[in-house]
PDB file of C-alpha atoms in Angstrom:
ATOM      1  CA  MET A 246       0.097  -0.030   0.087  1.00  0.00           C
ATOM      2  CA  PHE A 247       1.366   3.505  -0.973  1.00  0.00           C
ATOM      3  CA  HIS A 248       1.062   6.219   1.439  1.00  0.00           C
ATOM      4  CA  PRO A 249       2.751   9.697   0.861  1.00  0.00           C
ATOM      5  CA  ASP A 250       4.338   9.606   4.254  1.00  0.00           C
ATOM      6  CA  LEU A 251       6.345   6.668   3.245  1.00  0.00           C
ATOM      7  CA  MET A 252       8.100   8.648   0.767  1.00  0.00           C
ATOM      8  CA  ARG A 253       9.045  11.649   3.006  1.00  0.00           C
ATOM      9  CA  HIS A 254      12.364  12.166   4.325  1.00  0.00           C
ATOM     10  CA  PRO A 255      12.299  12.178   8.225  1.00  0.00           C
ATOM     11  CA  ASP A 256      13.423  15.866   8.313  1.00  0.00           C
ATOM     12  CA  SER A 257      10.109  16.666   6.836  1.00  0.00           C
ATOM     13  CA  CYS A 258       8.228  14.929   9.421  1.00  0.00           C
ATOM     14  CA  PRO A 259       7.977  17.507  12.250  1.00  0.00           C
ATOM     15  CA  THR A 260       6.171  16.750  15.495  1.00  0.00           C
ATOM     16  CA  LEU A 261       3.282  18.750  16.951  1.00  0.00           C
ATOM     17  CA  VAL A 262       3.765  19.300  20.546  1.00  0.00           C
ATOM     18  CA  LEU A 263       0.726  19.398  22.962  1.00  0.00           C
ATOM     19  CA  ASN A 264       0.913  20.278  26.686  1.00  0.00           C
ATOM     20  CA  ALA A 265      -0.337  17.727  29.050  1.00  0.00           C
ATOM     21  CA  ASP A 266      -3.760  19.237  28.671  1.00  0.00           C
ATOM     22  CA  TYR A 267      -3.851  18.405  25.076  1.00  0.00           C
ATOM     23  CA  THR A 268      -3.630  21.943  23.740  1.00  0.00           C
ATOM     24  CA  PRO A 269      -0.597  23.280  21.671  1.00  0.00           C
ATOM     25  CA  LEU A 270       2.279  24.742  23.712  1.00  0.00           C
ATOM     26  CA  SER A 271       1.890  27.824  21.327  1.00  0.00           C
ATOM     27  CA  TYR A 272       0.083  28.507  18.054  1.00  0.00           C
ATOM     28  CA  TYR A 273       2.551  31.046  16.673  1.00  0.00           C
ATOM     29  CA  PRO A 274       5.194  30.043  16.283  1.00  0.00           C
ATOM     30  CA  LEU A 275       3.493  26.619  16.287  1.00  0.00           C
ATOM     31  CA  SER A 276       4.912  24.405  18.832  1.00  0.00           C
ATOM     32  CA  ILE A 277       6.786  21.755  16.780  1.00  0.00           C
ATOM     33  CA  TRP A 278       9.899  19.713  17.489  1.00  0.00           C
ATOM     34  CA  PRO A 279      12.088  17.835  14.689  1.00  0.00           C
ATOM     35  CA  TRP A 280      11.589  14.116  14.638  1.00  0.00           C
ATOM     36  CA  GLN A 281      15.035  13.364  16.482  1.00  0.00           C
ATOM     37  CA  THR A 282      13.813  15.589  19.549  1.00  0.00           C
ATOM     38  CA  ALA A 283      10.568  13.909  19.554  1.00  0.00           C
ATOM     39  CA  VAL A 284      12.011  10.436  19.264  1.00  0.00           C
ATOM     40  CA  LYS A 285      14.429  11.246  22.144  1.00  0.00           C
ATOM     41  CA  ALA A 286      11.513  12.504  24.388  1.00  0.00           C
ATOM     42  CA  VAL A 287       9.602   9.249  23.636  1.00  0.00           C
ATOM     43  CA  PHE A 288      12.461   7.292  24.765  1.00  0.00           C
ATOM     44  CA  LEU A 289      13.142   9.408  27.837  1.00  0.00           C
ATOM     45  CA  GLU A 290       9.444   8.764  28.593  1.00  0.00           C
ATOM     46  CA  ARG A 291       8.751  12.530  28.778  1.00  0.00           C
ATOM     47  CA  VAL A 292       6.065  12.458  26.432  1.00  0.00           C
ATOM     48  CA  ASP A 293       2.901  10.151  25.133  1.00  0.00           C
ATOM     49  CA  ILE A 294       2.663   9.536  21.508  1.00  0.00           C
ATOM     50  CA  VAL A 295      -0.916  10.831  20.231  1.00  0.00           C
ATOM     51  CA  ALA A 296      -0.538  10.063  16.306  1.00  0.00           C
ATOM     52  CA  HIS A 297       1.953   8.742  14.006  1.00  0.00           C
ATOM     53  CA  TYR A 298       3.211   9.356  10.457  1.00  0.00           C
ATOM     54  CA  GLU A 299       3.422   6.265   8.319  1.00  0.00           C
ATOM     55  CA  ARG A 300       7.094   7.001   7.866  1.00  0.00           C
ATOM     56  CA  GLU A 301       9.462   4.778   9.899  1.00  0.00           C
ATOM     57  CA  VAL A 302      12.944   5.105  11.127  1.00  0.00           C
ATOM     58  CA  ARG A 303      15.043   1.969  11.920  1.00  0.00           C
ATOM     59  CA  SER A 304      18.073   1.008  14.009  1.00  0.00           C
ATOM     60  CA  PRO A 305      19.685  -2.299  14.309  1.00  0.00           C
ATOM     61  CA  ASN A 306      17.299  -3.571  16.693  1.00  0.00           C
ATOM     62  CA  LEU A 307      14.239  -1.201  16.530  1.00  0.00           C
ATOM     63  CA  THR A 308      11.694   0.050  13.960  1.00  0.00           C
ATOM     64  CA  MET A 309       9.517   2.986  15.195  1.00  0.00           C
ATOM     65  CA  ARG A 310       6.960   4.844  13.342  1.00  0.00           C
ATOM     66  CA  LEU A 311       7.783   8.658  13.569  1.00  0.00           C
ATOM     67  CA  PRO A 312       5.343  10.498  15.990  1.00  0.00           C
ATOM     68  CA  SER A 313       3.295  13.297  14.324  1.00  0.00           C
ATOM     69  CA  VAL A 314       1.723  14.508  17.543  1.00  0.00           C
ATOM     70  CA  ILE A 315       2.863  14.087  21.127  1.00  0.00           C
ATOM     71  CA  ALA A 316       1.671  15.338  24.408  1.00  0.00           C
ATOM     72  CA  LEU A 317       3.833  16.164  27.327  1.00  0.00           C
ATOM     73  CA  ARG A 318       3.496  14.222  30.420  1.00  0.00           C
ATOM     74  CA  GLN A 319       4.125  17.215  32.647  1.00  0.00           C
ATOM     75  CA  PHE A 320       2.163  20.076  32.343  1.00  0.00           C
ATOM     76  CA  VAL A 321       4.279  23.381  31.427  1.00  0.00           C
ATOM     77  CA  LYS A 322       2.398  26.591  32.782  1.00  0.00           C
ATOM     78  CA  PRO A 323       2.735  29.404  30.030  1.00  0.00           C
ATOM     79  CA  SER A 324       4.235  32.383  31.241  1.00  0.00           C
ATOM     80  CA  GLN A 325       1.549  35.128  31.755  1.00  0.00           C
ATOM     81  CA  PHE A 326       3.257  37.983  29.774  1.00  0.00           C
ATOM     82  CA  PRO A 327       5.497  37.335  26.592  1.00  0.00           C
ATOM     83  CA  ALA A 328       9.054  38.560  26.093  1.00  0.00           C
ATOM     84  CA  PHE A 329       9.285  41.929  24.343  1.00  0.00           C
ATOM     85  CA  THR A 330      10.683  40.820  20.963  1.00  0.00           C
ATOM     86  CA  ARG A 331      10.497  42.076  17.653  1.00  0.00           C
ATOM     87  CA  PHE A 332       8.557  38.920  16.396  1.00  0.00           C
ATOM     88  CA  ASN A 333       6.104  39.126  19.461  1.00  0.00           C
ATOM     89  CA  LEU A 334       5.602  42.999  18.738  1.00  0.00           C
ATOM     90  CA  PHE A 335       4.782  42.185  15.168  1.00  0.00           C
ATOM     91  CA  LEU A 336       2.279  39.602  16.199  1.00  0.00           C
ATOM     92  CA  ARG A 337       0.627  41.810  18.742  1.00  0.00           C
ATOM     93  CA  ASP A 338       0.127  44.306  15.963  1.00  0.00           C
ATOM     94  CA  THR A 339      -0.932  41.333  13.460  1.00  0.00           C
ATOM     95  CA  PHE A 340       1.981  42.141  11.125  1.00  0.00           C
ATOM     96  CA  ALA A 341       0.332  45.259   9.989  1.00  0.00           C
ATOM     97  CA  CYS A 342       1.439  49.058  10.043  1.00  0.00           C
ATOM     98  CA  GLN A 343      -0.485  50.726  13.029  1.00  0.00           C
ATOM     99  CA  TYR A 344      -0.790  54.025  11.063  1.00  0.00           C
ATOM    100  CA  CYS A 345      -2.016  52.994   7.646  1.00  0.00           C
ATOM    101  CA  GLY A 346      -3.083  49.238   8.405  1.00  0.00           C
ATOM    102  CA  SER A 347      -1.057  47.799   5.365  1.00  0.00           C
ATOM    103  CA  HIS A 348       0.461  44.385   5.546  1.00  0.00           C
ATOM    104  CA  VAL A 349       3.655  44.772   3.752  1.00  0.00           C
ATOM    105  CA  ARG A 350       6.810  42.580   4.203  1.00  0.00           C
ATOM    106  CA  ASP A 351       9.211  45.006   5.373  1.00  0.00           C
ATOM    107  CA  LEU A 352       7.784  46.221   8.615  1.00  0.00           C
ATOM    108  CA  THR A 353       9.858  48.318  11.127  1.00  0.00           C
ATOM    109  CA  PHE A 354       8.793  49.506  14.545  1.00  0.00           C
ATOM    110  CA  ASP A 355       8.126  52.834  15.545  1.00  0.00           C
ATOM    111  CA  HIS A 356       8.464  54.783  19.071  1.00  0.00           C
ATOM    112  CA  VAL A 357       5.108  56.456  19.646  1.00  0.00           C
ATOM    113  CA  VAL A 358       6.847  59.093  21.824  1.00  0.00           C
ATOM    114  CA  PRO A 359      10.277  59.203  20.218  1.00  0.00           C
ATOM    115  CA  ARG A 360      13.158  58.460  22.106  1.00  0.00           C
ATOM    116  CA  ALA A 361      14.545  62.181  21.397  1.00  0.00           C
ATOM    117  CA  GLN A 362      11.522  63.282  23.465  1.00  0.00           C
ATOM    118  CA  GLY A 363      12.064  60.856  26.114  1.00  0.00           C
ATOM    119  CA  GLY A 364      10.093  57.841  24.801  1.00  0.00           C
ATOM    120  CA  ARG A 365      11.285  54.379  25.943  1.00  0.00           C
ATOM    121  CA  THR A 366      11.493  51.070  24.124  1.00  0.00           C
ATOM    122  CA  THR A 367       8.612  49.467  25.947  1.00  0.00           C
ATOM    123  CA  TRP A 368       5.396  47.571  24.615  1.00  0.00           C
ATOM    124  CA  GLU A 369       3.304  50.534  25.646  1.00  0.00           C
ATOM    125  CA  ASN A 370       5.413  52.869  23.405  1.00  0.00           C
ATOM    126  CA  VAL A 371       6.444  50.721  20.419  1.00  0.00           C
ATOM    127  CA  VAL A 372       4.138  49.926  17.336  1.00  0.00           C
ATOM    128  CA  THR A 373       4.729  48.253  13.912  1.00  0.00           C
ATOM    129  CA  ALA A 374       5.002  50.639  11.040  1.00  0.00           C
ATOM    130  CA  CYS A 375       5.749  50.527   7.404  1.00  0.00           C
ATOM    131  CA  ALA A 376       8.751  52.417   6.273  1.00  0.00           C
ATOM    132  CA  PRO A 377       6.782  55.225   4.381  1.00  0.00           C
ATOM    133  CA  CYS A 378       4.688  55.741   7.584  1.00  0.00           C
ATOM    134  CA  ASN A 379       7.610  55.524   9.949  1.00  0.00           C
ATOM    135  CA  LEU A 380       9.550  58.160   7.497  1.00  0.00           C
ATOM    136  CA  LYS A 381       6.390  60.429   7.454  1.00  0.00           C
ATOM    137  CA  LYS A 382       6.008  60.530  11.221  1.00  0.00           C
ATOM    138  CA  GLY A 383       9.771  61.005  11.894  1.00  0.00           C
ATOM    139  CA  GLY A 384      10.721  62.250  15.216  1.00  0.00           C
ATOM    140  CA  ARG A 385       7.349  63.393  16.318  1.00  0.00           C
ATOM    141  CA  THR A 386       4.405  62.052  18.237  1.00  0.00           C
ATOM    142  CA  PRO A 387       1.404  60.658  16.420  1.00  0.00           C
ATOM    143  CA  LYS A 388      -0.549  63.803  17.305  1.00  0.00           C
ATOM    144  CA  GLN A 389       2.345  66.146  16.170  1.00  0.00           C
ATOM    145  CA  ALA A 390       2.444  64.337  12.858  1.00  0.00           C
ATOM    146  CA  ALA A 391      -1.479  64.234  12.428  1.00  0.00           C
ATOM    147  CA  MET A 392      -1.004  60.440  12.286  1.00  0.00           C
ATOM    148  CA  PRO A 393      -3.464  59.092  15.109  1.00  0.00           C
ATOM    149  CA  LEU A 394      -3.151  55.411  16.284  1.00  0.00           C
ATOM    150  CA  PRO A 395      -6.533  53.511  16.052  1.00  0.00           C
ATOM    151  CA  ILE A 396      -5.456  51.587  19.170  1.00  0.00           C
ATOM    152  CA  GLU A 397      -3.063  52.313  21.866  1.00  0.00           C
ATOM    153  CA  PRO A 398      -0.220  49.855  22.497  1.00  0.00           C
ATOM    154  CA  ILE A 399      -0.567  47.654  25.334  1.00  0.00           C
ATOM    155  CA  ARG A 400       1.684  45.020  26.976  1.00  0.00           C
ATOM    156  CA  PRO A 401      -0.103  41.838  25.667  1.00  0.00           C
ATOM    157  CA  THR A 402      -0.730  38.644  27.650  1.00  0.00           C
ATOM    158  CA  SER A 403       0.582  35.277  26.443  1.00  0.00           C
ATOM    159  CA  TRP A 404      -2.979  34.490  25.762  1.00  0.00           C
ATOM    160  CA  GLN A 405      -3.546  37.524  23.462  1.00  0.00           C
ATOM    161  CA  LEU A 406      -0.685  36.729  21.358  1.00  0.00           C
ATOM    162  CA  GLN A 407      -1.884  33.014  21.146  1.00  0.00           C
ATOM    163  CA  GLU A 408      -5.193  34.397  19.768  1.00  0.00           C
ATOM    164  CA  HIS A 409      -3.456  36.438  17.374  1.00  0.00           C
ATOM    165  CA  GLY A 410      -1.195  33.500  16.227  1.00  0.00           C
ATOM    166  CA  ARG A 411      -4.162  31.492  15.531  1.00  0.00           C
ATOM    167  CA  ARG A 412      -4.885  33.914  12.512  1.00  0.00           C
ATOM    168  CA  PHE A 413      -1.616  32.910  10.727  1.00  0.00           C
ATOM    169  CA  PRO A 414      -1.521  29.265  10.332  1.00  0.00           C
ATOM    170  CA  PRO A 415       2.115  27.708   9.289  1.00  0.00           C
ATOM    171  CA  ASN A 416       2.812  26.693   5.854  1.00  0.00           C
ATOM    172  CA  TYR A 417       2.754  23.051   6.883  1.00  0.00           C
ATOM    173  CA  LEU A 418      -0.043  21.291   8.657  1.00  0.00           C
ATOM    174  CA  HIS A 419      -0.032  17.481   8.645  1.00  0.00           C
ATOM    175  CA  GLU A 420      -3.559  15.954   8.728  1.00  0.00           C
ATOM    176  CA  THR A 421      -3.162  14.371  12.126  1.00  0.00           C
ATOM    177  CA  TRP A 422      -2.668  17.924  13.588  1.00  0.00           C
ATOM    178  CA  HIS A 423      -5.985  19.380  12.659  1.00  0.00           C
ATOM    179  CA  ASP A 424      -7.909  17.742  15.591  1.00  0.00           C
ATOM    180  CA  TRP A 425      -5.530  19.276  18.083  1.00  0.00           C
ATOM    181  CA  LEU A 426      -5.061  22.872  16.549  1.00  0.00           C
ATOM    182  CA  TYR A 427      -8.777  23.774  15.829  1.00  0.00           C
ATOM    183  CA  TRP A 428     -10.799  21.663  18.419  1.00  0.00           C
ATOM    184  CA  ASP A 429     -12.138  24.861  19.972  1.00  0.00           C
ATOM    185  CA  VAL A 430     -13.295  26.468  16.697  1.00  0.00           C
ATOM    186  CA  GLU A 431     -16.974  26.991  16.440  1.00  0.00           C
ATOM    187  CA  LEU A 432     -18.481  24.476  14.024  1.00  0.00           C
ATOM    188  CA  ASP A 433     -20.800  25.604  11.142  1.00  0.00           C
ATOM    189  CA  ALA A 434     -24.471  24.812  11.578  1.00  0.00           C
TER     190      ALA A 434
END
C-alpha cells in the first residue's frame, strides 16, 4: 500500500507538541519539534505519542513509526506575559502597520513618543510601522504628525498573542494535527 508519508524524508516529519492538557504549547510559532527531539523525548518517557506518520525510522534492533503528535506528560504553565521581542511585537500588531493598516513584508517598529523626546522602548510605546509611515512620522508624536493610532499599544498577555497567532497558520499542517489545533473553533451549523 502506498502512502505519501512513506516517501518523506524524516527531516520533513515535524512533530506537533501538545501540553499535558492536549492543547498546543503555542500557536505561533506553532509548537513543533524535529523528529529527532520527539523520538528522544519518547525514549526518555517525557511524552505520550498521540498520532504517527506512516514513515518509519530503523536502528539495528528497533523499528519505530515517527510521531506526528505528542503530548507532554508534565504540564508546562505558560508565562503570563511574553518577552518583548520584535517577533512578538509584530504578532501583537498582527503584522500590520499601525498607522495605515497595510500588511507589507518590510515592517519596522516605531516609538510612539520618540526616544529624542524621552520615549522608551517598551510595549506601551512601540508599534509596528511600514517604512513610508515611519518616515512620514519622523521624530514626532502621532498627534504632532497628525497620524493617530487606532489602538493604543499595550503589553499583551501570552493568551492575547496566542489568539493573534491562530490567524496565521504555518505553511505545513499534517492531517493528524488538525484535531488538536482547531478543536475549540465554533462549528458551522
